[in-house]
XYZ file of C-alpha atoms in Angstrom:
473
model
C -1.098 11.728 12.089
C 2.033 10.008 10.841
C 3.594 6.906 12.353
C 6.935 8.560 11.656
C 6.199 11.628 13.764
C 7.364 12.522 17.242
C 3.808 13.155 18.454
C 2.746 9.643 17.445
C 5.823 7.877 18.824
C 6.144 9.726 22.118
C 2.557 10.776 22.889
C -0.201 8.979 20.987
C 1.235 5.446 20.996
C 2.210 5.419 24.695
C -1.267 6.711 25.621
C -2.983 4.013 23.524
C -0.811 1.256 24.970
C -1.367 2.468 28.538
C -5.142 2.790 28.101
C -5.354 -0.574 26.344
C -3.413 -2.632 28.853
C -5.019 -1.171 31.970
C -8.517 -1.678 30.533
C -10.625 -4.748 31.306
C -10.797 -7.252 28.473
C -14.409 -6.510 27.574
C -13.700 -2.852 26.702
C -10.322 -3.229 24.945
C -11.920 -3.127 21.489
C -13.790 0.030 22.426
C -10.519 1.617 23.577
C -8.954 0.816 20.211
C -12.000 2.190 18.382
C -11.881 5.426 20.394
C -8.194 6.029 19.738
C -8.511 4.979 16.087
C -11.143 7.655 15.508
C -8.910 10.227 17.198
C -6.000 9.094 15.021
C -8.041 9.508 11.833
C -9.590 12.814 12.897
C -6.235 14.336 13.877
C -5.579 16.019 10.534
C -9.110 16.842 9.395
C -12.001 15.891 11.745
C -14.730 16.185 9.104
C -13.279 13.217 7.170
C -14.430 10.972 10.014
C -18.015 11.505 8.853
C -17.340 9.767 5.523
C -15.665 6.841 7.253
C -18.451 6.484 9.837
C -21.051 6.574 7.059
C -19.167 3.753 5.328
C -18.976 1.737 8.545
C -22.660 2.096 9.435
C -24.075 1.333 5.996
C -21.758 -1.616 5.369
C -22.665 -2.984 8.802
C -26.365 -2.915 7.874
C -25.773 -4.284 4.371
C -23.958 -7.279 5.900
C -26.794 -7.804 8.400
C -29.437 -7.659 5.671
C -27.499 -10.137 3.538
C -27.126 -12.556 6.472
C -30.790 -12.276 7.489
C -31.947 -12.994 3.931
C -29.494 -15.794 3.318
C -32.155 -18.153 1.935
C -33.596 -15.558 -0.432
C -30.950 -15.527 -3.168
C -32.411 -12.626 -5.159
C -32.866 -10.362 -2.149
C -29.448 -11.243 -0.786
C -27.852 -10.435 -4.141
C -29.766 -7.150 -4.329
C -28.326 -6.012 -1.001
C -24.836 -6.971 -2.174
C -25.254 -4.928 -5.359
C -26.525 -1.967 -3.338
C -23.502 -2.199 -1.027
C -21.093 -2.249 -3.989
C -22.875 0.722 -5.581
C -22.695 2.638 -2.294
C -18.997 1.924 -1.708
C -17.925 2.676 -5.256
C -20.184 5.721 -5.280
C -18.573 7.031 -2.104
C -15.123 6.630 -3.646
C -16.288 8.240 -6.898
C -17.690 11.341 -5.212
C -14.647 11.989 -3.063
C -11.902 10.730 -5.353
C -12.989 10.833 -8.986
C -15.782 13.402 -9.378
C -13.520 16.388 -10.039
C -11.356 14.295 -12.374
C -14.457 13.274 -14.344
C -15.725 16.860 -14.497
C -12.334 18.071 -15.715
C -12.240 15.489 -18.503
C -15.821 16.220 -19.600
C -15.047 19.943 -19.757
C -11.855 19.257 -21.722
C -13.683 16.944 -24.137
C -16.323 19.554 -24.999
C -13.940 22.508 -24.829
C -16.095 24.447 -22.372
C -17.016 24.475 -18.688
C -20.131 22.301 -18.724
C -19.771 21.438 -15.027
C -18.024 23.448 -12.325
C -15.374 21.840 -10.171
C -16.473 20.911 -6.664
C -14.669 21.798 -3.442
C -14.803 18.237 -2.131
C -11.571 17.185 -0.437
C -10.170 13.657 -0.550
C -10.392 11.795 2.790
C -7.044 10.158 3.414
C -6.991 6.385 3.110
C -10.483 6.201 1.587
C -9.425 3.526 -0.921
C -8.080 1.342 1.882
C -11.006 1.480 4.297
C -13.533 1.212 1.437
C -11.912 -1.975 0.135
C -11.843 -3.420 3.644
C -15.535 -2.683 4.096
C -16.383 -4.159 0.696
C -14.418 -7.347 1.371
C -16.305 -7.818 4.652
C -19.739 -7.537 3.022
C -18.744 -9.729 0.065
C -17.338 -12.408 2.386
C -20.566 -12.385 4.406
C -22.479 -12.833 1.130
C -20.217 -15.726 0.107
C -20.530 -17.342 3.528
C -16.779 -17.103 4.154
C -17.303 -15.247 7.447
C -20.113 -14.891 9.949
C -21.838 -11.542 10.132
C -20.649 -9.380 13.028
C -23.692 -8.162 14.967
C -21.776 -5.705 17.124
C -21.595 -2.423 15.211
C -18.665 -1.203 17.310
C -16.615 -4.290 16.469
C -17.197 -3.687 12.742
C -16.209 -0.061 13.305
C -13.050 -1.137 15.112
C -12.141 -3.546 12.303
C -12.509 -0.908 9.572
C -10.999 2.018 11.489
C -8.218 0.177 13.368
C -5.455 2.792 13.298
C -2.402 0.600 12.497
C -3.724 -0.236 8.999
C -6.304 2.519 8.496
C -4.456 5.050 6.346
C -2.186 3.078 4.040
C -2.798 -0.610 4.585
C -2.216 -3.413 4.397
C -5.796 -4.078 3.326
C -6.833 -6.433 6.120
C -9.595 -8.951 5.368
C -12.184 -9.515 8.076
C -11.556 -13.257 7.700
C -7.918 -12.713 8.748
C -8.801 -11.225 12.135
C -12.367 -12.482 12.662
C -11.432 -14.628 15.661
C -8.813 -12.167 16.921
C -11.452 -9.474 17.427
C -12.889 -11.362 20.399
C -10.277 -13.914 21.490
C -6.820 -12.405 20.960
C -4.102 -12.264 23.586
C -0.871 -10.283 23.669
C 2.199 -12.341 24.495
C 5.587 -10.922 25.423
C 7.018 -12.556 22.313
C 4.429 -10.920 20.034
C 4.831 -7.537 21.699
C 8.631 -7.691 21.374
C 8.351 -8.694 17.723
C 5.877 -5.844 17.220
C 8.334 -3.324 18.631
C 11.093 -4.762 16.438
C 8.946 -4.552 13.276
C 7.918 -1.013 14.125
C 11.560 0.072 14.533
C 12.500 -1.620 11.249
C 9.662 0.142 9.449
C 10.507 3.481 11.031
C 14.146 3.128 9.953
C 13.137 2.208 6.405
C 10.935 5.267 6.186
C 13.113 7.859 7.901
C 16.641 6.788 6.995
C 16.172 5.426 3.470
C 12.871 6.589 1.948
C 13.095 10.175 3.167
C 16.749 10.576 2.210
C 16.270 9.204 -1.301
C 13.087 11.270 -1.642
C 15.250 14.411 -1.655
C 17.114 13.143 -4.718
C 13.940 11.958 -6.469
C 12.019 15.170 -5.765
C 14.858 17.357 -7.004
C 15.301 15.412 -10.231
C 11.571 15.171 -10.942
C 11.242 18.935 -10.448
C 13.588 19.588 -13.382
C 12.825 19.883 -17.086
C 12.681 16.198 -18.166
C 13.956 16.989 -21.634
C 17.205 18.442 -20.295
C 18.187 15.494 -18.098
C 21.350 13.572 -18.825
C 21.149 9.788 -19.073
C 22.770 9.292 -15.661
C 20.680 11.977 -13.933
C 17.421 10.580 -15.319
C 18.268 7.070 -14.112
C 19.499 8.425 -10.768
C 16.150 10.126 -10.146
C 14.155 7.119 -11.337
C 16.108 4.653 -9.204
C 15.924 6.986 -6.196
C 12.131 7.028 -6.508
C 12.047 3.244 -7.063
C 13.773 2.770 -3.710
C 11.851 5.604 -2.055
C 8.395 4.201 -2.765
C 9.444 0.696 -1.700
C 10.950 1.705 1.637
C 8.203 4.275 2.221
C 5.344 1.825 1.671
C 6.965 -1.353 3.006
C 8.158 0.688 5.986
C 4.562 1.718 6.694
C 3.431 -1.909 6.357
C 6.161 -3.016 8.767
C 5.027 -0.416 11.289
C 1.379 -1.411 10.804
C 2.145 -5.103 11.294
C 4.278 -4.272 14.323
C 1.581 -2.117 15.900
C -0.967 -4.856 15.249
C 1.209 -7.360 17.126
C 1.423 -4.989 20.100
C -2.359 -5.299 20.415
C -2.577 -9.006 19.596
C -3.500 -8.753 15.892
C -1.639 -10.792 13.292
C -1.824 -9.068 9.909
C -0.582 -10.785 6.759
C 2.650 -9.651 5.108
C 2.318 -7.004 2.412
C 5.764 -7.176 0.775
C 8.173 -10.006 -0.039
C 11.315 -8.476 -1.567
C 9.568 -7.425 -4.813
C 12.712 -6.118 -6.507
C 14.142 -9.636 -6.543
C 11.221 -10.846 -8.687
C 11.960 -13.099 -11.656
C 9.060 -11.708 -13.732
C 6.336 -9.071 -13.706
C 3.876 -11.711 -12.509
C 6.239 -12.566 -9.682
C 6.688 -8.878 -8.886
C 2.954 -8.492 -8.270
C 2.950 -11.544 -6.053
C 5.482 -9.727 -3.902
C 4.435 -6.042 -4.116
C 1.420 -4.714 -2.164
C 0.235 -8.285 -1.699
C -2.981 -7.266 0.057
C -4.111 -5.165 -2.932
C -3.142 -7.625 -5.682
C -4.795 -10.494 -3.768
C -7.917 -8.327 -3.261
C -8.304 -7.758 -6.998
C -7.512 -11.428 -7.626
C -10.198 -12.727 -5.241
C -12.933 -10.142 -5.799
C -12.479 -9.213 -9.484
C -10.156 -11.546 -11.439
C -11.465 -14.895 -10.184
C -15.165 -13.913 -10.435
C -14.507 -12.918 -14.069
C -13.071 -16.378 -14.692
C -9.412 -15.669 -14.034
C -7.024 -17.633 -16.248
C -9.366 -20.626 -16.502
C -11.279 -19.361 -19.501
C -11.972 -20.862 -22.921
C -10.293 -18.212 -25.053
C -7.265 -15.980 -25.013
C -9.513 -13.044 -25.782
C -11.430 -13.576 -22.547
C -8.151 -13.893 -20.612
C -6.917 -10.595 -22.057
C -10.261 -8.968 -21.198
C -10.045 -10.190 -17.591
C -6.495 -8.867 -17.244
C -7.517 -5.545 -18.784
C -10.372 -5.042 -16.309
C -8.166 -5.863 -13.306
C -5.270 -3.630 -14.293
C -7.438 -0.762 -15.471
C -9.153 -0.839 -12.071
C -5.787 -1.164 -10.314
C -4.638 2.023 -12.012
C -7.899 3.807 -11.212
C -7.716 2.668 -7.565
C -4.420 4.504 -7.148
C -5.837 7.874 -8.036
C -7.748 10.245 -10.294
C -5.042 10.769 -12.885
C -4.332 9.512 -16.385
C -0.820 8.686 -15.193
C -2.182 6.046 -12.816
C -4.462 4.624 -15.506
C -1.592 4.382 -18.021
C 0.606 2.898 -15.274
C -2.008 0.186 -14.689
C -2.390 -0.461 -18.430
C 1.403 -0.648 -18.800
C 1.365 -3.567 -16.372
C -1.629 -5.019 -18.211
C 0.439 -5.170 -21.416
C 3.455 -6.709 -19.668
C 1.386 -9.293 -17.786
C -0.603 -10.169 -20.908
C 2.645 -10.849 -22.774
C 3.814 -13.113 -19.945
C 0.493 -14.977 -19.777
C 0.304 -15.551 -23.527
C 3.957 -16.484 -24.061
C 4.593 -18.455 -20.875
C 7.696 -16.422 -20.099
C 9.710 -16.812 -17.878
C 8.745 -20.454 -17.262
C 9.844 -21.342 -20.791
C 13.345 -19.939 -20.260
C 15.704 -22.859 -19.731
C 19.109 -21.235 -19.300
C 20.670 -19.275 -16.473
C 21.689 -16.438 -18.799
C 18.179 -16.089 -20.241
C 16.631 -16.146 -16.760
C 19.020 -13.472 -15.482
C 18.410 -11.371 -18.588
C 14.659 -11.536 -18.030
C 15.098 -10.567 -14.380
C 16.942 -7.477 -15.625
C 14.167 -6.704 -18.131
C 11.626 -7.064 -15.313
C 13.474 -4.656 -13.034
C 13.992 -2.080 -15.792
C 10.273 -2.304 -16.639
C 9.371 -1.715 -12.984
C 11.624 1.368 -12.842
C 10.051 2.782 -16.012
C 6.592 2.100 -14.572
C 7.497 4.072 -11.453
C 8.450 7.038 -13.655
C 4.920 6.999 -15.126
C 3.527 6.690 -11.587
C 5.640 9.570 -10.191
C 5.501 12.072 -13.049
C 3.073 15.005 -12.683
C 1.480 14.283 -16.078
C 1.786 11.988 -19.077
C 3.747 14.478 -21.163
C 6.347 14.769 -18.428
C 6.654 10.990 -18.106
C 7.177 10.579 -21.880
C 9.956 13.173 -21.907
C 11.547 11.698 -18.796
C 11.591 8.181 -20.275
C 13.081 9.570 -23.492
C 15.925 11.031 -21.402
C 16.409 7.627 -19.775
C 16.820 6.216 -23.305
C 19.195 9.004 -24.379
C 16.649 10.396 -26.838
C 16.559 13.999 -25.561
C 19.730 15.888 -24.649
C 22.044 13.093 -25.749
C 24.184 13.847 -22.696
C 25.506 10.818 -20.846
C 26.296 12.482 -17.532
C 26.629 15.856 -15.832
C 27.925 17.425 -12.625
C 24.573 17.225 -10.840
C 24.226 13.454 -11.313
C 27.797 12.957 -10.055
C 27.007 15.182 -7.067
C 23.837 13.260 -6.103
C 25.573 9.906 -6.416
C 28.688 10.970 -4.508
C 26.626 12.531 -1.709
C 24.153 9.666 -1.401
C 26.081 6.575 -2.519
C 25.800 5.025 0.937
C 21.998 5.269 0.916
C 21.757 3.851 -2.615
C 23.958 0.905 -1.639
C 22.021 0.370 1.605
C 18.711 0.537 -0.292
C 19.942 -1.996 -2.829
C 21.199 -4.301 -0.082
C 18.032 -4.145 2.036
C 15.863 -4.746 -1.028
C 17.207 -8.304 -0.967
C 17.306 -11.135 1.561
C 21.076 -10.810 2.040
C 20.945 -8.869 5.356
C 18.335 -11.296 6.688
C 20.412 -14.320 5.695
C 23.593 -12.763 7.090
C 21.985 -12.030 10.468
C 20.558 -15.564 10.519
C 23.983 -17.090 9.921
C 25.535 -14.903 12.613
C 22.749 -15.765 15.058
C 23.529 -19.449 14.656
C 27.103 -18.888 15.831
C 26.468 -17.008 19.099
C 24.652 -17.783 22.313
C 21.054 -16.737 22.928
C 22.147 -14.222 25.591
C 24.703 -12.620 23.280
C 22.177 -12.534 20.456
C 19.632 -10.781 22.670
C 22.166 -8.116 23.626
C 23.161 -7.568 19.986
C 19.521 -7.226 18.939
C 18.655 -4.830 21.768
C 21.666 -2.625 21.045
C 21.108 -2.697 17.263
C 17.423 -1.830 17.331
C 17.925 0.787 20.036
C 20.533 2.490 17.861
C 18.226 2.311 14.838
C 15.421 3.873 16.861
C 17.636 6.642 18.276
C 19.099 7.520 14.885
C 15.645 7.563 13.285
C 14.158 9.772 15.987
C 17.169 12.117 15.751
C 16.333 12.563 12.057
C 12.746 13.350 13.053
C 13.911 15.922 15.602
C 15.832 17.614 12.788
C 12.597 17.768 10.813
C 13.635 15.436 7.997
C 10.301 13.655 7.491
C 7.550 13.781 4.920
C 4.116 12.155 4.491
C 3.778 8.587 3.302
C 3.221 8.334 -0.443
C 0.232 5.982 -0.125
C -1.640 8.410 2.172
C -2.969 9.886 -1.083
C -4.753 6.661 -1.975
C-alpha cells in the first residue's frame, strides 16, 4: 500500500486514526500493530511471514543477551547468531539469485538454478531496525523489551516500515509506553504529511516521466543537453520521492505521538561529498557509522591504509544494501573513492577562498548527479555510455528537439524542484510569517496546505502516481 494512494489517504488512514483514538490507552500499541500488519500484507500477504520470523527471533536474541549479561562469551555468541540470522535472511531473499547468476556467469554454465524467491518489500529497512535493537541491547544502550508485541509494533510500525527512516529503538523507547498526542503535534503531522505528499505527487512523479523516457533511450545516441536533462530529472525525482516519503512517515508518526528523527537536510546544498552524506538518508548513513564504521575504528586509526580499508567496507556494504546489482556496488565504491580523496586531502576544509569553495560545491553536485546515473541505469554498460553522452563523448550533439521539448514542457517543475531543494522557500515563509498576525498566518497556512492537498489528490485521481523508488530496498 502506498502513502500516495487514494485508498491509503481516504480509507486506511482514517480507519487507523479512528480506531487508535477511540481505543483505551493500554491497547493503542496493539491497534497500531494490527493495522501495521494489514498495511504490510496488503500487496503480498506471504511476505508477512518473513517479517514475523525476523521479529520473533530478534526478540528472543535480545532476551537471551539481556539474561546472560554477566557471561560475556555467551552474550557475544547470541549477538553473533542474531547478526548471522539477520544477514542470512537478507541474503536469501535479496542476494541469493544475484549470487547464483554471478557464479553461473563465472563458470560459463548453469551450476545452480535460479530460485523463485520474491523480494519482500522493505526487508532492508526492517532488518536494520531489528539488528540495531539487538545490538543496542548488547551494548547496554537500551533496556530489553519483554513484551513481544511491543517489539513487533516497533519493527512493523507502518509509517516507517517500507522505506524508512530507519528508526532506532533508542529513539522511541520511552514513546512506546508513555507517548501522548497533542493538538500541536497532530497538526504538525498533518502538515508534514501534506508536504511529503506534494513532493511525491507534484514533483517526483512529474519529473519521473522525463527521467524514465530519457533512460529508456539508447544512451549512445543522447545529445549533451538531453543526457543532462534526464540525469537532473532523476536527481530531483529520487530526492523528492524519498524525502517526500520520509516527510509523510515523520508526519504520520506525529499523528500517533511518535517523534522520528529527520532523514534529509537539503542534501543538494552540500559543500562536499562528506557533507552530502551527512544530509542524505541520515538514518542509513548514521546506522553504518555507528554499527560498522566506528566499531572498525572509524577515522581514529594509526594508518591511512586502515582508514581507507574502513571506508571501503562501509561504502561497499552501503552499495550492497541498496540492492543485488553491480550498479549499486559500483555506485557505493564511487562514493568510497570520492570520500577517501576528501579524507586524505582535507578538502574542502583546506579551501580558503570563496571562489574555490563555490567551485568545489559545483564539483560535489556534478559528482552526485553522475552517481545517480550509475544508480538509475539498468546495467553498468548503459551507465558508462550514458555518462559518455553527458561528457559529449558519444554523438557529439549538443542539443536536439526532444531535449528542448522536455525542458519547455517541464521548466516550471525543474525550477520548483531546484527552489525547494534549498532553504529559500523556508526562509521566505519565515520572513513573511514575522510580518503578519498569528490569525492571518493560520489562515494562510490552512488555505495553502489545503490547496496543496487538493491538487495532489486531483493528480492521484487522474492516475498519475507510481511506487516509491526505495520500496525496492
